[in-house]
Amino acid sequence: MRAAVLTRFGAPLTVREVPDPEAGGGEVVVEVLATCVPPYAGEVFGGERNYPLVPPVVPGIGGVGRVVHVGPDATRLRAGDLVWCDCTVRSRDDALTPDITLQGWSSRGEGGARLARYLHDGSFAERMRVPTENVFPLPTVAGDDPARWAALSVHTIPYGGLLAGGLAAGETLLVSGATGNLGSSAVAVALALAMGAGRVVAPGRNRAALDLLADRFGPRVRPVPLTGDEDTDRAAMSAAGDGPIDMVIDLLPPSAPSSASRAAAMTVREYGRVVLMGGVGMLGGDDLALPYPWIMRNSVTVRGQWMYPRTANVGIIRLLASGALDLAPERVRTFGLDAVNDAVACAASHGGPFDRTTLVPVATVRPPGR
């Protein structure tokens, strides 16, 4: 089969022939129809993000595909089934604190690195090998436009954070990083009928992106242009909530200062919740430094959340299948496997709200700008 291979950090991806993957026990082989290219993929492949990938490696973070072969422990999956492949792989020998690897992308700790050595390659290929429990059936409609449904890799992340924070219908949510690729997804998911946030405070510096969010979602979104002054921005965000802010989810990238995360977090009400999912501090810089007395005296819950539980895949697929979360307004740009480096460059320059860049290894490429 053909695959895009990262041979070394800083080098373009190379498309070449590699051996077809073979499924062992507890595994499935899937033909990859579409996989999302994250806006920061170039930073990963260039080495700036210091991800623990070990070249040569086929990168990629899950995707939409069709089952080619199933292992003996699969009782319902069949060859030809349309499926979503989740990249978040967990070790099977510790149910309480499993090691985690993002197949073809990243890992956590030595245990995650060991797991990554076994499940080394991701979805930038015609076929990929996936653990059986990471394969989720998709509705038939997803087969009409798999490139659009590849956005599951984006939407599932903030959905997992909203579940972790226990967002309830009618609550006020503040999305720190709302104008980014993941943050704008959090706004959309939170306002979906099944989650039903009463309002979403959306701070950001990109005025055009703030306007886009307001136009798409109406008065339930409260845009807040940021100044960079921590006290001024905190006051503006608090005022935009027009009442207590029940929950804050932080999805800011590594380039953001910790002061921006702190300003957002400290808008939350007494007994409120803060969920940290972004990359602040991953590339150095100041620690978040939330005040101990503020957390304690206000009974604030602060928790980290890396990725999402397996059940979030089922939940987000249901939201999409029901129409509660609408993919139609998203702009999807598709590239064939031979144009993988063009796809990486396109993703870097189109990383705003509801902009998707998708690689289609085995499908017919739709016109650019589709």
mmCIF file of C-alpha atoms in Angstrom:
data_model
loop_
_atom_site.group_PDB
_atom_site.id
_atom_site.type_symbol
_atom_site.label_atom_id
_atom_site.label_comp_id
_atom_site.label_asym_id
_atom_site.label_seq_id
_atom_site.Cartn_x
_atom_site.Cartn_y
_atom_site.Cartn_z
ATOM 1 C CA MET A 1 0.000 0.000 0.000
ATOM 2 C CA ARG A 2 0.999 3.664 -0.226
ATOM 3 C CA ALA A 3 1.548 5.900 2.776
ATOM 4 C CA ALA A 4 2.962 9.303 3.687
ATOM 5 C CA VAL A 5 6.019 8.792 5.886
ATOM 6 C CA LEU A 6 7.798 11.224 8.198
ATOM 7 C CA THR A 7 11.415 10.144 7.663
ATOM 8 C CA ARG A 8 12.898 12.775 9.982
ATOM 9 C CA PHE A 9 11.779 15.960 11.708
ATOM 10 C CA GLY A 10 12.094 18.995 9.477
ATOM 11 C CA ALA A 11 11.804 17.020 6.241
ATOM 12 C CA PRO A 12 8.732 16.924 3.967
ATOM 13 C CA LEU A 13 6.589 13.811 4.198
ATOM 14 C CA THR A 14 7.523 11.156 1.641
ATOM 15 C CA VAL A 15 4.816 9.134 -0.147
ATOM 16 C CA ARG A 16 6.048 5.604 -0.777
ATOM 17 C CA GLU A 17 5.112 1.938 -0.805
ATOM 18 C CA VAL A 18 5.026 0.254 2.624
ATOM 19 C CA PRO A 19 3.871 -3.204 3.695
ATOM 20 C CA ASP A 20 0.144 -3.696 4.188
ATOM 21 C CA PRO A 21 -0.788 -3.843 7.886
ATOM 22 C CA GLU A 22 -1.953 -7.170 9.262
ATOM 23 C CA ALA A 23 -4.467 -7.499 12.090
ATOM 24 C CA GLY A 24 -3.653 -9.634 15.081
ATOM 25 C CA GLY A 25 -5.997 -10.607 17.871
ATOM 26 C CA GLY A 26 -8.006 -7.626 19.078
ATOM 27 C CA GLU A 27 -7.281 -5.607 15.943
ATOM 28 C CA VAL A 28 -8.993 -4.405 12.781
ATOM 29 C CA VAL A 29 -7.532 -3.326 9.430
ATOM 30 C CA VAL A 30 -9.346 -0.368 7.856
ATOM 31 C CA GLU A 31 -9.125 1.249 4.427
ATOM 32 C CA VAL A 32 -8.713 4.975 5.140
ATOM 33 C CA LEU A 33 -11.230 7.129 3.253
ATOM 34 C CA ALA A 34 -10.482 10.446 4.981
ATOM 35 C CA THR A 35 -8.369 11.816 7.804
ATOM 36 C CA CYS A 36 -8.158 15.332 9.202
ATOM 37 C CA VAL A 37 -4.898 17.294 8.975
ATOM 38 C CA PRO A 38 -4.579 19.492 12.098
ATOM 39 C CA PRO A 39 -3.546 23.134 11.630
ATOM 40 C CA TYR A 40 -0.456 22.520 13.773
ATOM 41 C CA ALA A 41 0.676 19.404 11.875
ATOM 42 C CA GLY A 42 3.578 21.312 10.312
ATOM 43 C CA GLU A 43 4.810 22.261 13.783
ATOM 44 C CA VAL A 44 4.749 18.589 14.787
ATOM 45 C CA PHE A 45 6.575 17.412 11.651
ATOM 46 C CA GLY A 46 9.062 20.276 11.898
ATOM 47 C CA GLY A 47 9.942 19.305 15.475
ATOM 48 C CA GLU A 48 8.832 22.581 17.096
ATOM 49 C CA ARG A 49 6.272 20.853 19.289
ATOM 50 C CA ASN A 50 8.667 18.182 20.550
ATOM 51 C CA TYR A 51 6.116 15.401 20.119
ATOM 52 C CA PRO A 52 7.448 11.934 20.977
ATOM 53 C CA LEU A 53 7.070 10.561 17.440
ATOM 54 C CA VAL A 54 9.856 8.236 16.359
ATOM 55 C CA PRO A 55 10.637 8.437 12.612
ATOM 56 C CA PRO A 56 10.212 6.769 10.261
ATOM 57 C CA VAL A 57 6.507 6.876 11.044
ATOM 58 C CA VAL A 58 3.226 7.206 9.189
ATOM 59 C CA PRO A 59 1.497 10.065 11.055
ATOM 60 C CA GLY A 60 -2.214 10.798 11.327
ATOM 61 C CA ILE A 61 -4.904 11.114 14.001
ATOM 62 C CA GLY A 62 -7.632 8.611 13.232
ATOM 63 C CA GLY A 63 -10.052 8.763 10.348
ATOM 64 C CA VAL A 64 -13.110 7.557 8.503
ATOM 65 C CA GLY A 65 -12.706 4.226 6.756
ATOM 66 C CA ARG A 66 -14.120 0.879 5.683
ATOM 67 C CA VAL A 67 -13.297 -2.330 7.472
ATOM 68 C CA VAL A 68 -11.077 -4.682 5.481
ATOM 69 C CA HIS A 69 -10.408 -7.363 8.068
ATOM 70 C CA VAL A 70 -11.558 -8.020 11.646
ATOM 71 C CA GLY A 71 -9.939 -10.096 14.342
ATOM 72 C CA PRO A 72 -11.584 -13.070 16.075
ATOM 73 C CA ASP A 73 -12.809 -11.023 19.050
ATOM 74 C CA ALA A 74 -15.060 -8.766 16.913
ATOM 75 C CA THR A 75 -18.644 -10.025 17.027
ATOM 76 C CA ARG A 76 -20.510 -7.249 15.197
ATOM 77 C CA LEU A 77 -18.050 -5.544 12.862
ATOM 78 C CA ARG A 78 -17.943 -6.865 9.319
ATOM 79 C CA ALA A 79 -15.743 -6.269 6.288
ATOM 80 C CA GLY A 80 -17.155 -3.308 4.357
ATOM 81 C CA ASP A 81 -18.570 -1.522 7.415
ATOM 82 C CA LEU A 82 -18.176 2.260 7.435
ATOM 83 C CA VAL A 83 -16.395 3.231 10.659
ATOM 84 C CA TRP A 84 -14.667 5.937 12.653
ATOM 85 C CA CYS A 85 -11.175 5.043 13.924
ATOM 86 C CA ASP A 86 -10.270 6.757 17.189
ATOM 87 C CA CYS A 87 -6.555 7.479 17.594
ATOM 88 C CA THR A 88 -6.660 7.499 21.429
ATOM 89 C CA VAL A 89 -5.328 4.051 22.295
ATOM 90 C CA ARG A 90 -5.227 2.799 25.885
ATOM 91 C CA SER A 91 -3.247 -0.097 27.288
ATOM 92 C CA ARG A 92 -5.421 -3.087 28.194
ATOM 93 C CA ASP A 93 -3.640 -4.208 31.337
ATOM 94 C CA ASP A 94 -4.630 -1.394 33.737
ATOM 95 C CA ALA A 95 -8.259 -0.287 33.781
ATOM 96 C CA LEU A 96 -7.653 2.347 36.477
ATOM 97 C CA THR A 97 -4.665 4.250 35.041
ATOM 98 C CA PRO A 98 -4.056 2.971 31.504
ATOM 99 C CA ASP A 99 -1.115 4.196 29.478
ATOM 100 C CA ILE A 100 -2.161 6.233 26.446
ATOM 101 C CA THR A 101 -0.808 6.802 22.971
ATOM 102 C CA LEU A 102 -2.320 8.841 20.179
ATOM 103 C CA GLN A 103 -1.660 6.408 17.355
ATOM 104 C CA GLY A 104 0.615 8.000 14.776
ATOM 105 C CA TRP A 105 0.858 11.235 16.743
ATOM 106 C CA SER A 106 1.909 11.381 20.413
ATOM 107 C CA SER A 107 2.064 9.472 23.690
ATOM 108 C CA ARG A 108 2.231 9.897 27.459
ATOM 109 C CA GLY A 109 5.121 8.563 29.534
ATOM 110 C CA GLU A 110 7.223 5.452 29.058
ATOM 111 C CA GLY A 111 4.191 3.158 28.988
ATOM 112 C CA GLY A 112 2.607 5.230 26.243
ATOM 113 C CA ALA A 113 5.883 5.147 24.321
ATOM 114 C CA ARG A 114 5.939 1.332 24.536
ATOM 115 C CA LEU A 115 2.382 1.253 23.220
ATOM 116 C CA ALA A 116 3.392 3.613 20.397
ATOM 117 C CA ARG A 117 6.201 1.289 19.366
ATOM 118 C CA TYR A 118 3.603 -1.427 18.741
ATOM 119 C CA LEU A 119 0.841 0.737 17.226
ATOM 120 C CA HIS A 120 3.347 2.948 15.479
ATOM 121 C CA ASP A 121 1.603 4.171 12.345
ATOM 122 C CA GLY A 122 -1.392 6.436 11.871
ATOM 123 C CA SER A 123 -3.905 7.287 9.177
ATOM 124 C CA PHE A 124 -1.898 9.080 6.451
ATOM 125 C CA ALA A 125 -2.018 5.835 4.497
ATOM 126 C CA GLU A 126 -4.316 3.731 2.354
ATOM 127 C CA ARG A 127 -4.801 1.275 5.224
ATOM 128 C CA MET A 128 -4.219 1.278 8.965
ATOM 129 C CA ARG A 129 -4.295 -1.228 11.810
ATOM 130 C CA VAL A 130 -6.492 -0.223 14.770
ATOM 131 C CA PRO A 131 -7.465 -1.855 18.093
ATOM 132 C CA THR A 132 -10.958 -3.340 17.846
ATOM 133 C CA GLU A 133 -12.290 -1.159 20.676
ATOM 134 C CA ASN A 134 -11.203 1.979 18.793
ATOM 135 C CA VAL A 135 -13.474 1.295 15.806
ATOM 136 C CA PHE A 136 -16.976 2.808 15.873
ATOM 137 C CA PRO A 137 -19.740 2.249 13.284
ATOM 138 C CA LEU A 138 -20.883 5.342 11.387
ATOM 139 C CA PRO A 139 -24.304 6.057 9.882
ATOM 140 C CA THR A 140 -24.697 5.448 6.163
ATOM 141 C CA VAL A 141 -24.892 9.197 5.479
ATOM 142 C CA ALA A 142 -21.235 9.583 6.506
ATOM 143 C CA GLY A 143 -20.267 7.588 3.424
ATOM 144 C CA ASP A 144 -21.624 10.364 1.193
ATOM 145 C CA ASP A 145 -18.940 12.771 2.408
ATOM 146 C CA PRO A 146 -16.285 11.035 4.530
ATOM 147 C CA ALA A 147 -13.963 14.041 4.219
ATOM 148 C CA ARG A 148 -16.503 16.159 6.107
ATOM 149 C CA TRP A 149 -17.042 13.491 8.762
ATOM 150 C CA ALA A 150 -13.284 13.329 9.383
ATOM 151 C CA ALA A 151 -13.891 16.425 11.538
ATOM 152 C CA LEU A 152 -14.776 13.919 14.256
ATOM 153 C CA SER A 153 -11.106 14.131 15.240
ATOM 154 C CA VAL A 154 -11.687 17.812 16.074
ATOM 155 C CA HIS A 155 -15.145 17.766 17.638
ATOM 156 C CA THR A 156 -14.583 14.784 19.937
ATOM 157 C CA ILE A 157 -11.834 16.574 21.878
ATOM 158 C CA PRO A 158 -13.877 19.521 23.238
ATOM 159 C CA TYR A 159 -16.866 17.200 23.628
ATOM 160 C CA GLY A 160 -14.750 15.122 26.001
ATOM 161 C CA GLY A 161 -13.819 18.270 27.921
ATOM 162 C CA LEU A 162 -17.448 19.365 28.230
ATOM 163 C CA LEU A 163 -18.369 15.917 29.517
ATOM 164 C CA ALA A 164 -15.488 16.068 32.008
ATOM 165 C CA GLY A 165 -16.737 19.406 33.318
ATOM 166 C CA GLY A 166 -20.314 18.194 33.534
ATOM 167 C CA LEU A 167 -21.812 20.944 31.380
ATOM 168 C CA ALA A 168 -25.548 21.032 31.997
ATOM 169 C CA ALA A 169 -28.328 22.446 29.836
ATOM 170 C CA GLY A 170 -28.874 26.150 30.406
ATOM 171 C CA GLU A 171 -25.466 26.801 31.977
ATOM 172 C CA THR A 172 -23.084 29.565 30.944
ATOM 173 C CA LEU A 173 -19.803 28.334 29.491
ATOM 174 C CA LEU A 174 -16.659 30.328 28.772
ATOM 175 C CA VAL A 175 -14.448 28.898 26.012
ATOM 176 C CA SER A 176 -10.863 30.129 26.373
ATOM 177 C CA GLY A 177 -9.424 29.977 22.861
ATOM 178 C CA ALA A 178 -12.837 30.234 21.181
ATOM 179 C CA THR A 179 -11.506 31.590 17.889
ATOM 180 C CA GLY A 180 -9.216 28.609 17.236
ATOM 181 C CA ASN A 181 -9.927 25.305 15.513
ATOM 182 C CA LEU A 182 -10.677 23.388 18.716
ATOM 183 C CA GLY A 183 -12.182 26.323 20.609
ATOM 184 C CA SER A 184 -14.733 27.119 17.904
ATOM 185 C CA SER A 185 -15.671 23.447 17.906
ATOM 186 C CA ALA A 186 -16.265 23.673 21.654
ATOM 187 C CA VAL A 187 -18.687 26.560 21.033
ATOM 188 C CA ALA A 188 -20.598 24.520 18.448
ATOM 189 C CA VAL A 189 -20.716 21.355 20.545
ATOM 190 C CA ALA A 190 -21.767 23.214 23.706
ATOM 191 C CA LEU A 191 -24.657 24.887 21.875
ATOM 192 C CA ALA A 192 -25.852 21.642 20.283
ATOM 193 C CA LEU A 193 -29.367 20.672 21.362
ATOM 194 C CA ALA A 194 -28.155 17.661 23.334
ATOM 195 C CA MET A 195 -25.825 19.761 25.529
ATOM 196 C CA GLY A 196 -27.825 22.974 25.476
ATOM 197 C CA ALA A 197 -25.575 25.630 26.995
ATOM 198 C CA GLY A 198 -27.635 28.713 27.775
ATOM 199 C CA ARG A 199 -24.891 31.020 26.540
ATOM 200 C CA VAL A 200 -21.247 30.790 25.602
ATOM 201 C CA VAL A 201 -18.726 33.539 26.331
ATOM 202 C CA ALA A 202 -16.222 33.524 23.466
ATOM 203 C CA PRO A 203 -13.056 35.568 24.082
ATOM 204 C CA GLY A 204 -10.420 36.060 21.415
ATOM 205 C CA ARG A 205 -8.214 38.520 19.542
ATOM 206 C CA ASN A 206 -9.361 37.665 16.036
ATOM 207 C CA ARG A 207 -12.298 40.024 15.402
ATOM 208 C CA ALA A 208 -13.291 38.295 12.150
ATOM 209 C CA ALA A 209 -13.477 34.920 13.916
ATOM 210 C CA LEU A 210 -15.524 36.415 16.755
ATOM 211 C CA ASP A 211 -17.935 37.890 14.215
ATOM 212 C CA LEU A 212 -18.209 34.512 12.483
ATOM 213 C CA LEU A 213 -19.166 32.804 15.755
ATOM 214 C CA ALA A 214 -21.753 35.489 16.525
ATOM 215 C CA ASP A 215 -23.246 35.281 13.030
ATOM 216 C CA ARG A 216 -23.483 31.502 13.089
ATOM 217 C CA PHE A 217 -24.898 31.028 16.587
ATOM 218 C CA GLY A 218 -26.683 34.280 17.345
ATOM 219 C CA PRO A 219 -27.229 35.915 20.738
ATOM 220 C CA ARG A 220 -26.352 32.812 22.756
ATOM 221 C CA VAL A 221 -22.700 33.555 21.889
ATOM 222 C CA ARG A 222 -21.155 36.538 23.674
ATOM 223 C CA PRO A 223 -17.945 37.570 21.852
ATOM 224 C CA VAL A 224 -15.253 39.336 23.912
ATOM 225 C CA PRO A 225 -12.356 41.060 22.099
ATOM 226 C CA LEU A 226 -9.244 40.610 24.244
ATOM 227 C CA THR A 227 -6.711 43.356 24.988
ATOM 228 C CA GLY A 228 -3.900 41.303 26.530
ATOM 229 C CA ASP A 229 -4.291 43.014 29.920
ATOM 230 C CA GLU A 230 -5.237 40.296 32.403
ATOM 231 C CA ASP A 231 -7.432 42.366 34.725
ATOM 232 C CA THR A 232 -9.199 44.189 31.889
ATOM 233 C CA ASP A 233 -9.898 40.977 30.019
ATOM 234 C CA ARG A 234 -11.147 39.164 33.121
ATOM 235 C CA ALA A 235 -13.607 41.950 33.825
ATOM 236 C CA ALA A 236 -14.835 41.986 30.217
ATOM 237 C CA MET A 237 -15.332 38.227 30.137
ATOM 238 C CA SER A 238 -17.194 38.249 33.445
ATOM 239 C CA ALA A 239 -19.471 41.037 32.244
ATOM 240 C CA ALA A 240 -20.231 39.198 28.981
ATOM 241 C CA GLY A 241 -21.655 36.275 30.914
ATOM 242 C CA ASP A 242 -24.508 38.491 32.100
ATOM 243 C CA GLY A 243 -24.565 36.397 35.265
ATOM 244 C CA PRO A 244 -22.468 33.640 36.848
ATOM 245 C CA ILE A 245 -20.119 31.674 34.594
ATOM 246 C CA ASP A 246 -20.658 28.054 35.520
ATOM 247 C CA MET A 247 -17.794 26.446 33.647
ATOM 248 C CA VAL A 248 -14.601 27.386 31.800
ATOM 249 C CA ILE A 249 -12.918 25.156 29.242
ATOM 250 C CA ASP A 250 -9.401 26.162 28.174
ATOM 251 C CA LEU A 251 -8.250 25.138 24.686
ATOM 252 C CA LEU A 252 -5.514 27.710 24.111
ATOM 253 C CA PRO A 253 -2.451 26.568 22.090
ATOM 254 C CA PRO A 254 1.144 26.329 23.374
ATOM 255 C CA SER A 255 1.921 29.796 22.003
ATOM 256 C CA ALA A 256 -0.589 31.456 24.360
ATOM 257 C CA PRO A 257 0.648 32.992 27.630
ATOM 258 C CA SER A 258 -0.451 31.448 30.911
ATOM 259 C CA SER A 259 -1.940 34.812 31.897
ATOM 260 C CA ALA A 260 -4.613 34.378 29.203
ATOM 261 C CA SER A 261 -5.631 31.004 30.648
ATOM 262 C CA ARG A 262 -5.600 32.382 34.194
ATOM 263 C CA ALA A 263 -7.750 35.398 33.276
ATOM 264 C CA ALA A 264 -10.364 33.101 31.753
ATOM 265 C CA ALA A 265 -10.278 30.516 34.539
ATOM 266 C CA MET A 266 -10.796 33.090 37.277
ATOM 267 C CA THR A 267 -14.100 34.260 35.828
ATOM 268 C CA VAL A 268 -15.798 31.093 37.034
ATOM 269 C CA ARG A 269 -18.334 31.365 39.844
ATOM 270 C CA GLU A 270 -18.141 29.867 43.330
ATOM 271 C CA TYR A 271 -18.500 26.073 43.041
ATOM 272 C CA GLY A 272 -17.772 26.398 39.318
ATOM 273 C CA ARG A 273 -15.598 24.119 37.195
ATOM 274 C CA VAL A 274 -12.472 24.724 35.119
ATOM 275 C CA VAL A 275 -11.307 22.152 32.566
ATOM 276 C CA LEU A 276 -7.787 22.479 31.140
ATOM 277 C CA MET A 277 -7.308 20.879 27.706
ATOM 278 C CA GLY A 278 -4.992 23.249 25.816
ATOM 279 C CA GLY A 279 -1.261 23.416 25.308
ATOM 280 C CA VAL A 280 -0.280 26.359 27.521
ATOM 281 C CA GLY A 281 3.179 25.748 29.011
ATOM 282 C CA MET A 282 4.049 22.794 26.776
ATOM 283 C CA LEU A 283 6.824 24.774 25.096
ATOM 284 C CA GLY A 284 8.029 26.611 28.185
ATOM 285 C CA GLY A 285 6.840 29.867 29.727
ATOM 286 C CA ASP A 286 5.273 30.659 33.077
ATOM 287 C CA ASP A 287 3.166 28.187 35.032
ATOM 288 C CA LEU A 288 -0.581 28.774 35.258
ATOM 289 C CA ALA A 289 -0.311 29.838 38.928
ATOM 290 C CA LEU A 290 -3.959 29.875 39.971
ATOM 291 C CA PRO A 291 -4.198 31.309 43.520
ATOM 292 C CA TYR A 292 -4.625 28.635 46.183
ATOM 293 C CA PRO A 293 -6.919 30.797 48.382
ATOM 294 C CA TRP A 294 -9.175 31.596 45.416
ATOM 295 C CA ILE A 295 -9.590 27.908 44.528
ATOM 296 C CA MET A 296 -10.142 26.846 48.145
ATOM 297 C CA ARG A 297 -12.441 29.605 49.369
ATOM 298 C CA ASN A 298 -14.596 29.530 46.262
ATOM 299 C CA SER A 299 -14.752 25.725 46.150
ATOM 300 C CA VAL A 300 -13.655 25.754 42.523
ATOM 301 C CA THR A 301 -12.990 22.452 40.768
ATOM 302 C CA VAL A 302 -9.956 22.509 38.446
ATOM 303 C CA ARG A 303 -9.205 19.413 36.392
ATOM 304 C CA GLY A 304 -7.090 18.468 33.441
ATOM 305 C CA GLN A 305 -8.460 16.398 30.591
ATOM 306 C CA TRP A 306 -6.269 14.872 27.896
ATOM 307 C CA MET A 307 -8.431 13.792 24.981
ATOM 308 C CA TYR A 308 -11.678 12.001 25.953
ATOM 309 C CA PRO A 309 -13.199 8.716 27.161
ATOM 310 C CA ARG A 310 -14.059 6.068 24.566
ATOM 311 C CA THR A 311 -17.772 6.675 25.111
ATOM 312 C CA ALA A 312 -17.344 10.236 23.782
ATOM 313 C CA ASN A 313 -16.920 8.766 20.296
ATOM 314 C CA VAL A 314 -20.394 7.260 20.440
ATOM 315 C CA GLY A 315 -21.859 10.477 21.843
ATOM 316 C CA ILE A 316 -20.400 12.784 19.201
ATOM 317 C CA ILE A 317 -21.414 10.418 16.375
ATOM 318 C CA ARG A 318 -24.982 10.514 17.702
ATOM 319 C CA LEU A 319 -24.918 14.317 17.842
ATOM 320 C CA LEU A 320 -23.859 14.421 14.201
ATOM 321 C CA ALA A 321 -26.227 11.709 13.023
ATOM 322 C CA SER A 322 -29.190 13.438 14.670
ATOM 323 C CA GLY A 323 -28.339 16.825 13.181
ATOM 324 C CA ALA A 324 -27.919 18.404 16.629
ATOM 325 C CA LEU A 325 -24.379 19.239 15.558
ATOM 326 C CA ASP A 326 -24.267 20.379 11.931
ATOM 327 C CA LEU A 327 -21.221 19.816 9.726
ATOM 328 C CA ALA A 328 -22.740 21.503 6.666
ATOM 329 C CA PRO A 329 -21.398 25.036 7.362
ATOM 330 C CA GLU A 330 -17.822 23.815 7.679
ATOM 331 C CA ARG A 331 -15.393 24.501 4.845
ATOM 332 C CA VAL A 332 -13.545 21.341 3.885
ATOM 333 C CA ARG A 333 -10.471 21.328 1.647
ATOM 334 C CA THR A 334 -9.458 17.887 0.408
ATOM 335 C CA PHE A 335 -6.134 16.563 -0.867
ATOM 336 C CA GLY A 336 -5.009 13.238 -2.229
ATOM 337 C CA LEU A 337 -2.131 11.324 -0.706
ATOM 338 C CA ASP A 338 0.395 12.584 -3.253
ATOM 339 C CA ALA A 339 -0.412 16.168 -2.193
ATOM 340 C CA VAL A 340 0.095 15.495 1.510
ATOM 341 C CA ASN A 341 2.655 18.275 1.959
ATOM 342 C CA ASP A 342 0.308 20.728 0.266
ATOM 343 C CA ALA A 343 -2.364 19.578 2.736
ATOM 344 C CA VAL A 344 -0.064 20.278 5.687
ATOM 345 C CA ALA A 345 0.675 23.777 4.350
ATOM 346 C CA CYS A 346 -3.011 24.424 3.680
ATOM 347 C CA ALA A 347 -3.978 23.347 7.195
ATOM 348 C CA ALA A 348 -1.426 25.742 8.697
ATOM 349 C CA SER A 349 -2.876 28.700 6.802
ATOM 350 C CA HIS A 350 -6.533 27.741 7.341
ATOM 351 C CA GLY A 351 -6.762 26.975 11.038
ATOM 352 C CA GLY A 352 -9.656 29.221 11.973
ATOM 353 C CA PRO A 353 -13.201 28.368 13.021
ATOM 354 C CA PHE A 354 -14.769 25.545 11.030
ATOM 355 C CA ASP A 355 -11.923 25.334 8.506
ATOM 356 C CA ARG A 356 -10.953 21.719 7.832
ATOM 357 C CA THR A 357 -8.160 20.238 5.767
ATOM 358 C CA THR A 358 -8.630 16.584 4.936
ATOM 359 C CA LEU A 359 -6.427 13.932 3.374
ATOM 360 C CA VAL A 360 -8.289 11.331 1.267
ATOM 361 C CA PRO A 361 -5.833 8.452 0.708
ATOM 362 C CA VAL A 362 -8.118 6.183 -1.346
ATOM 363 C CA ALA A 363 -11.005 8.426 -2.399
ATOM 364 C CA THR A 364 -11.581 10.630 -5.421
ATOM 365 C CA VAL A 365 -10.382 14.140 -4.603
ATOM 366 C CA ARG A 366 -13.057 16.836 -4.677
ATOM 367 C CA PRO A 367 -12.179 20.276 -6.069
ATOM 368 C CA PRO A 368 -10.131 22.574 -3.757
ATOM 369 C CA GLY A 369 -12.273 24.794 -1.565
ATOM 370 C CA ARG A 370 -15.022 22.161 -1.355
#
